PDB file of C-alpha atoms in Angstrom:
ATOM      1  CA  UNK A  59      11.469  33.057 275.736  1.00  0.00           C
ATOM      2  CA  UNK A  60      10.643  36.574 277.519  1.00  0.00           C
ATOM      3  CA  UNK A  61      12.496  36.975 280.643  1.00  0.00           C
ATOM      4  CA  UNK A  62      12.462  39.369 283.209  1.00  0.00           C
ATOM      5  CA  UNK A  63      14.967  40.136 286.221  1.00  0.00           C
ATOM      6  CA  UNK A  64      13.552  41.652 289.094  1.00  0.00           C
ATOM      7  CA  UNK A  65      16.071  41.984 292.292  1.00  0.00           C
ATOM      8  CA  UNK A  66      16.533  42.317 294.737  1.00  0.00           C
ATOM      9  CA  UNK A  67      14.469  39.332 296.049  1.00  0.00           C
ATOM     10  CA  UNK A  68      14.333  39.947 299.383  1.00  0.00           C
ATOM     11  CA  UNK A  69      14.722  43.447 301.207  1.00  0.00           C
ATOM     12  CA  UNK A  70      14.635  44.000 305.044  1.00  0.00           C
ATOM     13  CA  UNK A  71      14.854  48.097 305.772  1.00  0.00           C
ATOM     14  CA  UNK A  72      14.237  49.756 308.508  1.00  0.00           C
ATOM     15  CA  UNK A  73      11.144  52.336 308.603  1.00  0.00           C
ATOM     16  CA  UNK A  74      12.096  55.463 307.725  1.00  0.00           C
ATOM     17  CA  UNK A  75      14.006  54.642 304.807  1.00  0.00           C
ATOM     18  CA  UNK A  76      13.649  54.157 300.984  1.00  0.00           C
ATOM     19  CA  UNK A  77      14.172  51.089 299.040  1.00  0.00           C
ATOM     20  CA  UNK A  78      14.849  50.760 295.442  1.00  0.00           C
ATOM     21  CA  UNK A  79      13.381  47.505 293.361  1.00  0.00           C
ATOM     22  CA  UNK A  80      14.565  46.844 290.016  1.00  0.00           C
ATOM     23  CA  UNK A  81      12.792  45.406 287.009  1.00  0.00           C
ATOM     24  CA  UNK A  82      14.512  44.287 283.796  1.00  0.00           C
ATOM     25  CA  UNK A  83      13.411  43.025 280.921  1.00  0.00           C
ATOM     26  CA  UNK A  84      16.627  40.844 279.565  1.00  0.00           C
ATOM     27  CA  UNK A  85      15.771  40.054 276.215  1.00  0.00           C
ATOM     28  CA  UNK A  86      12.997  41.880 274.775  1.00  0.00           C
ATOM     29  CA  UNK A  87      11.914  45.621 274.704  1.00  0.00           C
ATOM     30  CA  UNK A  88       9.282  46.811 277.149  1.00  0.00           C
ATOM     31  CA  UNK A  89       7.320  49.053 276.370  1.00  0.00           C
ATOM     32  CA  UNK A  90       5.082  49.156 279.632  1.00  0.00           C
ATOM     33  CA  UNK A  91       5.529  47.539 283.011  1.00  0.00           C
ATOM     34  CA  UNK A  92       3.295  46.665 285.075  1.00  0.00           C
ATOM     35  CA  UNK A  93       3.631  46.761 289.102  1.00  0.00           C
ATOM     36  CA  UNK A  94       1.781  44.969 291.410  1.00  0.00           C
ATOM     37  CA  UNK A  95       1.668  44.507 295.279  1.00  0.00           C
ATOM     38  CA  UNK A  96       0.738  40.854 297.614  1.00  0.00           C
ATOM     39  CA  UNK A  97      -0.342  40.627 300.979  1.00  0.00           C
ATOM     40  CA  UNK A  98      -0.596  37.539 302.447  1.00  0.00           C
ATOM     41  CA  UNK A  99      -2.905  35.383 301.468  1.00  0.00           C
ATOM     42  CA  UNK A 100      -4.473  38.063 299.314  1.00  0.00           C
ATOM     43  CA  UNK A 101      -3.889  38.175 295.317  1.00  0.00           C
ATOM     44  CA  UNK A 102      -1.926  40.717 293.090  1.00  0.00           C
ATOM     45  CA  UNK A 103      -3.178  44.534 293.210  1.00  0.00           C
ATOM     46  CA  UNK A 104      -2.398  46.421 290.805  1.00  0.00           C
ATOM     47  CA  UNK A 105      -0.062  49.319 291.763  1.00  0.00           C
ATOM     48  CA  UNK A 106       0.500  51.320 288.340  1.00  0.00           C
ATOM     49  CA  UNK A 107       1.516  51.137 284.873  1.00  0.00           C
ATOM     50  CA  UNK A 108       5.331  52.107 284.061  1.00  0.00           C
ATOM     51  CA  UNK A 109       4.851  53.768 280.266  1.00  0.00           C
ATOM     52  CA  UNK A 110       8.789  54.300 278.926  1.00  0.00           C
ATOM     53  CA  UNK A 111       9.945  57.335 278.800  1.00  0.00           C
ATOM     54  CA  UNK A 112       6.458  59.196 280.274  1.00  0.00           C
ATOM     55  CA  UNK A 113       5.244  59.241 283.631  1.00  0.00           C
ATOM     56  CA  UNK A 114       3.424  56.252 285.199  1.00  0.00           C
ATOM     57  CA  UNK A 115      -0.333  55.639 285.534  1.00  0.00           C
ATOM     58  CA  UNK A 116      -1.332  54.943 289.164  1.00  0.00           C
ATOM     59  CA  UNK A 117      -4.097  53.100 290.304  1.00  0.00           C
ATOM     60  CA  UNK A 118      -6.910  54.691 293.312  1.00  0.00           C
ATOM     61  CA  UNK A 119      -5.762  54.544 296.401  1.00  0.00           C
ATOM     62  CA  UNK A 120      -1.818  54.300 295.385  1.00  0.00           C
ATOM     63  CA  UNK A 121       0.604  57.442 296.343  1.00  0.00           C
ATOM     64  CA  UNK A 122       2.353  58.393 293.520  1.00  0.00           C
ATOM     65  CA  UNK A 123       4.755  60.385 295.929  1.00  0.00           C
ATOM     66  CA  UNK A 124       5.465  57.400 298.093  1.00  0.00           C
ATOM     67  CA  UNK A 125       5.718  54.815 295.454  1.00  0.00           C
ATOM     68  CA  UNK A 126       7.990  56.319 292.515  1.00  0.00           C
ATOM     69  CA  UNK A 127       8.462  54.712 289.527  1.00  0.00           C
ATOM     70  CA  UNK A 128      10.969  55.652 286.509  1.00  0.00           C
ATOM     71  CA  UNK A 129      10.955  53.695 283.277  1.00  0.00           C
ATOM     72  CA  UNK A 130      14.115  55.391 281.484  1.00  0.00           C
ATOM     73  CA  UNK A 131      14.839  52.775 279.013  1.00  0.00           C
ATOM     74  CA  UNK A 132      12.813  50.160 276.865  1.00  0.00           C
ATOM     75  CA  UNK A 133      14.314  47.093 279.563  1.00  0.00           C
ATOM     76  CA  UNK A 134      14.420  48.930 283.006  1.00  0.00           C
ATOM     77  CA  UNK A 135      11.602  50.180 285.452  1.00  0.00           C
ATOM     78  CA  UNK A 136      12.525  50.488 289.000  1.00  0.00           C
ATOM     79  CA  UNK A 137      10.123  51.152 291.945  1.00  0.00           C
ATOM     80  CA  UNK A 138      11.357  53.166 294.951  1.00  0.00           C
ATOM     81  CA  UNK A 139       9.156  52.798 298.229  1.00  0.00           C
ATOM     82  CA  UNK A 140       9.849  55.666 300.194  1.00  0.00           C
ATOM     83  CA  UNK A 141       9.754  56.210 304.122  1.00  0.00           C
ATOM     84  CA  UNK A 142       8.836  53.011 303.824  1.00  0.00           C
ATOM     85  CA  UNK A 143       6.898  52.073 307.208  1.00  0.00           C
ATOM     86  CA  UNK A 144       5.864  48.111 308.383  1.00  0.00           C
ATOM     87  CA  UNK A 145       2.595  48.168 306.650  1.00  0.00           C
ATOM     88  CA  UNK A 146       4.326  48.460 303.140  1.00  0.00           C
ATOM     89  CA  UNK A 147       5.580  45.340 304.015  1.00  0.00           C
ATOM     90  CA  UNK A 148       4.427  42.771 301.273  1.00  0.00           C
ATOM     91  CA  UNK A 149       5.417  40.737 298.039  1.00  0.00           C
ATOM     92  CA  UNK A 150       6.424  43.207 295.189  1.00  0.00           C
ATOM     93  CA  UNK A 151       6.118  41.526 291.318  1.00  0.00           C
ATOM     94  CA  UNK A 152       6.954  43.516 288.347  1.00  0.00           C
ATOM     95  CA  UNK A 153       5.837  42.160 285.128  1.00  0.00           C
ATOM     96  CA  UNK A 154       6.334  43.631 281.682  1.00  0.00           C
ATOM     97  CA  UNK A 155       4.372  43.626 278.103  1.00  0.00           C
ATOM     98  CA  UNK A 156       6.212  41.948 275.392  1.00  0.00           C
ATOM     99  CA  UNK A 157       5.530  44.073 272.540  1.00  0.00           C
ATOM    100  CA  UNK A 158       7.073  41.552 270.191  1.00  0.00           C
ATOM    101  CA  UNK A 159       4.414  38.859 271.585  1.00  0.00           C
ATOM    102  CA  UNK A 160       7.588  36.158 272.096  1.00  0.00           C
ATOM    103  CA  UNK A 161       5.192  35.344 275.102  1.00  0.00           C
ATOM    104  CA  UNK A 162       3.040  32.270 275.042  1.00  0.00           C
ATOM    105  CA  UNK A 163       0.580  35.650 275.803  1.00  0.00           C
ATOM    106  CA  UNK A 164       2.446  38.681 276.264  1.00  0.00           C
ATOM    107  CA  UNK A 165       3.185  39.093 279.610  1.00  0.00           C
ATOM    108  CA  UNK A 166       6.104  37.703 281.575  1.00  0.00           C
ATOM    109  CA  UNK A 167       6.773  38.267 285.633  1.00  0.00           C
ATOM    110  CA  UNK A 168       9.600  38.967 288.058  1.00  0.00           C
ATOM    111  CA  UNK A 169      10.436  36.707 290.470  1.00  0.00           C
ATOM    112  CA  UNK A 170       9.265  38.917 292.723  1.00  0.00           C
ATOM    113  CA  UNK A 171      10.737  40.971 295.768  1.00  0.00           C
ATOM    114  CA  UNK A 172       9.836  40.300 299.456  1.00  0.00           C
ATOM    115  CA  UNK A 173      10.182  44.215 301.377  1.00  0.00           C
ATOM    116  CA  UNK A 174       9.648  43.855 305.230  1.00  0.00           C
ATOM    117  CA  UNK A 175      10.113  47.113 306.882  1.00  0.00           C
ATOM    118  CA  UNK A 176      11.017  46.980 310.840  1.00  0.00           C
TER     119      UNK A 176
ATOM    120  CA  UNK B 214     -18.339  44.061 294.318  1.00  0.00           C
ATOM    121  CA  UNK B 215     -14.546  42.352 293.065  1.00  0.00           C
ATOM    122  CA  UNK B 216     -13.874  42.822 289.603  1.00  0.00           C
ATOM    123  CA  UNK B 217     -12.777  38.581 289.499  1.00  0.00           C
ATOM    124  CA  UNK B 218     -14.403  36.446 292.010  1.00  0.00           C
ATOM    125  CA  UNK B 219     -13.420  33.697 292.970  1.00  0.00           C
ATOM    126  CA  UNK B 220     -13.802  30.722 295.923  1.00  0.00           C
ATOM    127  CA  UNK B 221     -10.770  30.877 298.115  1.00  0.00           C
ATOM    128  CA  UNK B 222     -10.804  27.466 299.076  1.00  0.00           C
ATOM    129  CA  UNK B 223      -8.948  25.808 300.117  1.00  0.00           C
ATOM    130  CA  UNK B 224      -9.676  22.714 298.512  1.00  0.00           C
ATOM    131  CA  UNK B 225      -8.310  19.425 299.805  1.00  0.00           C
ATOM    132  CA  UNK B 226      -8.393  16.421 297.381  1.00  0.00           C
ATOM    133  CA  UNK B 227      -6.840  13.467 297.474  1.00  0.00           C
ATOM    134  CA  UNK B 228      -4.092  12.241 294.308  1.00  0.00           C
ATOM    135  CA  UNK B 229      -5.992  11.455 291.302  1.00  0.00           C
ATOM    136  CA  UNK B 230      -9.267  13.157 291.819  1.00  0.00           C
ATOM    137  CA  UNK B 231     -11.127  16.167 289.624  1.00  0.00           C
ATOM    138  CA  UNK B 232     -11.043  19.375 290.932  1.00  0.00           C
ATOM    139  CA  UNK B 233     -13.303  22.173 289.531  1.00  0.00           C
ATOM    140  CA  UNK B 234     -12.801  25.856 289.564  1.00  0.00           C
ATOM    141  CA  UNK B 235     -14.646  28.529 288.798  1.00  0.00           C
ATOM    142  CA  UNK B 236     -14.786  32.265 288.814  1.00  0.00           C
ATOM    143  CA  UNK B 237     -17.109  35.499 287.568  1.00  0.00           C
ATOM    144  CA  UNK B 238     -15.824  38.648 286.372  1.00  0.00           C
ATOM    145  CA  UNK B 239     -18.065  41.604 286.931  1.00  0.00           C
ATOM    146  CA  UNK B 240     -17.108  44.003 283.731  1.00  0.00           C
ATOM    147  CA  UNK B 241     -18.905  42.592 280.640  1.00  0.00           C
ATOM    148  CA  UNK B 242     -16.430  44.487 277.965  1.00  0.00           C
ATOM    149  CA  UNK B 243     -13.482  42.424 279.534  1.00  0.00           C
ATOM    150  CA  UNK B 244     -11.729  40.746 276.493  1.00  0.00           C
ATOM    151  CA  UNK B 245      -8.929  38.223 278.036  1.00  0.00           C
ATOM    152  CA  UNK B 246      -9.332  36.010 280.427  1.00  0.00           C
ATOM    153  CA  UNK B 247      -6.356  33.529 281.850  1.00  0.00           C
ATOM    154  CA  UNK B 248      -5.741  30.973 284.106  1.00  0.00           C
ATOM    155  CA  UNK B 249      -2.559  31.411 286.730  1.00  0.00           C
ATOM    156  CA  UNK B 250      -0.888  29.090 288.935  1.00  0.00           C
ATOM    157  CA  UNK B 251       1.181  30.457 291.759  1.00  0.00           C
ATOM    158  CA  UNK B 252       3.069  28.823 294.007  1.00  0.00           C
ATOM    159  CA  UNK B 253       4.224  29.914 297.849  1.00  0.00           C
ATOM    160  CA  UNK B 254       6.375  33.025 297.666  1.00  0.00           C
ATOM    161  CA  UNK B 255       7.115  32.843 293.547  1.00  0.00           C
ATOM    162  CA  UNK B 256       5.203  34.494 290.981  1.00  0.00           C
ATOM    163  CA  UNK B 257       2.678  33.632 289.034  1.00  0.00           C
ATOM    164  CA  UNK B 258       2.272  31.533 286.005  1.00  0.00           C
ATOM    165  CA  UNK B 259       0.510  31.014 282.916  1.00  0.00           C
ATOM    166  CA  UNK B 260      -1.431  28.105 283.012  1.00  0.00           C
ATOM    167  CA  UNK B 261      -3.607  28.928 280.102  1.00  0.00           C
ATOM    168  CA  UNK B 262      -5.301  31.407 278.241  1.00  0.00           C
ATOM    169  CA  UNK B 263      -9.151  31.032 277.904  1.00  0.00           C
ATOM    170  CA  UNK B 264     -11.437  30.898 274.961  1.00  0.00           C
ATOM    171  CA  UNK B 265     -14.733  30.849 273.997  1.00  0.00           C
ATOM    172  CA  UNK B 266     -14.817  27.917 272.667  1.00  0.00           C
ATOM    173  CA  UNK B 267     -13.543  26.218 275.339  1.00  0.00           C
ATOM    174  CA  UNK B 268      -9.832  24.811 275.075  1.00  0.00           C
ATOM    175  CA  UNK B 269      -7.519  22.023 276.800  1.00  0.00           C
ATOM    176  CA  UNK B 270      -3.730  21.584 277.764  1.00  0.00           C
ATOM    177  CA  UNK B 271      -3.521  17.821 278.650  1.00  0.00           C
ATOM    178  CA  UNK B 272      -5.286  17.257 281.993  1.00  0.00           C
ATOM    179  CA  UNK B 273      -6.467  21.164 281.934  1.00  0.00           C
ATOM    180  CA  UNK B 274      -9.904  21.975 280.451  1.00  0.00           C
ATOM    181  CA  UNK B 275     -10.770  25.545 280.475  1.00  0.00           C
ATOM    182  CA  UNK B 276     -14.501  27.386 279.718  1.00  0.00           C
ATOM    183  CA  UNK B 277     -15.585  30.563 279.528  1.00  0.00           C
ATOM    184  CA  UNK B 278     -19.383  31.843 279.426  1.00  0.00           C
ATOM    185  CA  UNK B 279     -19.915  35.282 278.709  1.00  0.00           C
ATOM    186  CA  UNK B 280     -23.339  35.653 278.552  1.00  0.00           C
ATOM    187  CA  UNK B 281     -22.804  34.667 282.583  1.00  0.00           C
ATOM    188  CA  UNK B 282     -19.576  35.899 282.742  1.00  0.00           C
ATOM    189  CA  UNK B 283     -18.084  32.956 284.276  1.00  0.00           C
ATOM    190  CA  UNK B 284     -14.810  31.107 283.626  1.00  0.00           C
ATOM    191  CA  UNK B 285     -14.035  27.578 284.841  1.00  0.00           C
ATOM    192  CA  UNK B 286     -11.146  25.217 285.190  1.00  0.00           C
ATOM    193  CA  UNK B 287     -11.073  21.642 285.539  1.00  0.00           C
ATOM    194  CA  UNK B 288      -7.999  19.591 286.182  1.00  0.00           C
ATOM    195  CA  UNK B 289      -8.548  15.752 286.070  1.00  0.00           C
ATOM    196  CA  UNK B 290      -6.131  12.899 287.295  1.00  0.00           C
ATOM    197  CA  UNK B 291      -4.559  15.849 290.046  1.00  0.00           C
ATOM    198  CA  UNK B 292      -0.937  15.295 290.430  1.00  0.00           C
ATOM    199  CA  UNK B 293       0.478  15.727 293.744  1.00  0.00           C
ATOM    200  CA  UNK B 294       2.556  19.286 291.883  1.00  0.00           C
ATOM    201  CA  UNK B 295      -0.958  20.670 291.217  1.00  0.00           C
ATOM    202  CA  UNK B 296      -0.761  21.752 294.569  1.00  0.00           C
ATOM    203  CA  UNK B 297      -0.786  25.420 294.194  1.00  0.00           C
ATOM    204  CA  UNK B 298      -3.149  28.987 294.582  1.00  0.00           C
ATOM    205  CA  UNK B 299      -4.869  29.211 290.822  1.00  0.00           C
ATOM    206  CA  UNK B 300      -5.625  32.820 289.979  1.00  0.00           C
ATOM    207  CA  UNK B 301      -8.184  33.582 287.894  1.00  0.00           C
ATOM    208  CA  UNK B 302      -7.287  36.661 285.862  1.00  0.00           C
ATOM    209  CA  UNK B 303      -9.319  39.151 283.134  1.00  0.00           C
ATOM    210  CA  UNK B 304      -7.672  42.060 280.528  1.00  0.00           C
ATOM    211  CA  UNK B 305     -10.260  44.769 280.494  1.00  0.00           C
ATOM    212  CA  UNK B 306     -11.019  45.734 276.933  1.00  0.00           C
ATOM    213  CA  UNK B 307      -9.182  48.292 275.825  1.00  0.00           C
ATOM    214  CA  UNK B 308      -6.545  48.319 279.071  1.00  0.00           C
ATOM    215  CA  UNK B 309      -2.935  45.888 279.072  1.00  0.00           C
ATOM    216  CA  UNK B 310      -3.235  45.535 282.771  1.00  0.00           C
ATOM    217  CA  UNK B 311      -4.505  41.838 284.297  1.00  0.00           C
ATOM    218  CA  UNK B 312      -6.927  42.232 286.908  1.00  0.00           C
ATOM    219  CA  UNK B 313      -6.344  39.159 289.195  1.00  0.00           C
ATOM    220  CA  UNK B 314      -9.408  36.996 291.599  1.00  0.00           C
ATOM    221  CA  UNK B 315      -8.344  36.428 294.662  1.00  0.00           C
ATOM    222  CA  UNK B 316      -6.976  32.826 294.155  1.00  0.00           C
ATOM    223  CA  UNK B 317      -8.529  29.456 295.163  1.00  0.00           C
ATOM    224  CA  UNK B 318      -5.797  27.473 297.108  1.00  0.00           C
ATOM    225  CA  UNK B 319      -5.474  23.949 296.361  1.00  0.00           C
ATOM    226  CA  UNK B 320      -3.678  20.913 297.844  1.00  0.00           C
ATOM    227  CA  UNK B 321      -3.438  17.547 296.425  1.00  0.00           C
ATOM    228  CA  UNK B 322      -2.957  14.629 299.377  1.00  0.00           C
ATOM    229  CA  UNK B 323      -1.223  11.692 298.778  1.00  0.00           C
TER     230      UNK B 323
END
């Protein structure tokens, strides 16, 4: 089935800096990927939509200059947080649109990556 | 108001009970609608998609009302690995993204 690779799992940076989060899909083309954010105890929010090859569609209240996201190629979006500070610390999950439909629906998630900014 | 609402729970049963869920979506034009499980620090899952008609996966039985806009889930005969947050989730029409509820936390007791 669909599977995508999302590293790294776990990040600890300090604030200040910029971390890089990758999202691949390993056997299937992606056309759009999908980024979301977790807080604790709180469900997924929508961050934006990763179109290949165009720029990405951000949701309100999301920087677009602090979160940047590239889709280059039909199986890789990355997401760069940059000057990342302790409140972007959360649970990062990619999750990308198999246009084939090999997907019991479609969709098909990263494993996730865990960013904690001291 | 949320687009998905849901009851956060948590819900504490004991092995081998019924548990009920349920959830309202607030757009009327939504088209999908989903059941996910996710457990502690991992992604989420597809548990199953939801129709109209109301469908069932073994000891799963999901229903979905539109004219209330509500979606349910009912898992009977809870195993102690049902223990997990289940996320109600709806596809606007017209949109790919999944708009997630805020999860209902569940724990199965031996």
């Amino acid at each position: 089935g669909a599977v995508v690779s999302q590293h790294p799992s776990w990040v600890i940076c300090k604030s200040g800096t910029s971390v890089k989060i990758e999202c691949r899909s390993l056997d299937f083309q992606a056309t759009t990927m999908f980024w979301y954010r977790q807080f604790p105890k709180q469900s997924l929010m929508l961050m934006a939509t990763s179109n290949e090859g165009s720029k990405a569609t951000y949701e309100q209240g999301v920087e677009k200059d602090k979160f940047l996201i590239n889709h280059a190629s039909l199986t890789l979006s990355t997401l760069t947080v940059t000057s990342a500070h302790p409140e972007d610390s959360s649970f990062y999950i990619c999750s990308a649109r198999d246009t084939v439909g090999t997907g019991r629906h479609g969709y098909t998630f990263g494993s996730g990556t865990r960013l904690t900014v001291v | 108001r949320k687009e998905v609402e849901q009851d956060p729970g948590p819900f504490n049963v004991p092995e081998g009970a019924t548990v009920a869920f349920n959830c309202t979506y607030s757009n009327s034009a939504s088209q999908s609608f989903f059941w996910y499980r996710q457990d502690c620090r991992k992604e989420p899952k597809l548990l199953m998609s939801v129709y109209s008609s109301g469908n069932e996966d073994g000891r799963f039985t999901a229903q979905l009302n539109r004219a209330s806009q509500y979606i349910s889930l009912l898992i009977r005969d809870s195993k102690l690995s049902d223990s997990a947050t289940y996320l109600c989730v709806v596809t606007p029409r017209g949109a790919q993204k999944l708009v997630f509820g805020q999860g209902t936390r569940l724990t199965i007791n031996p």
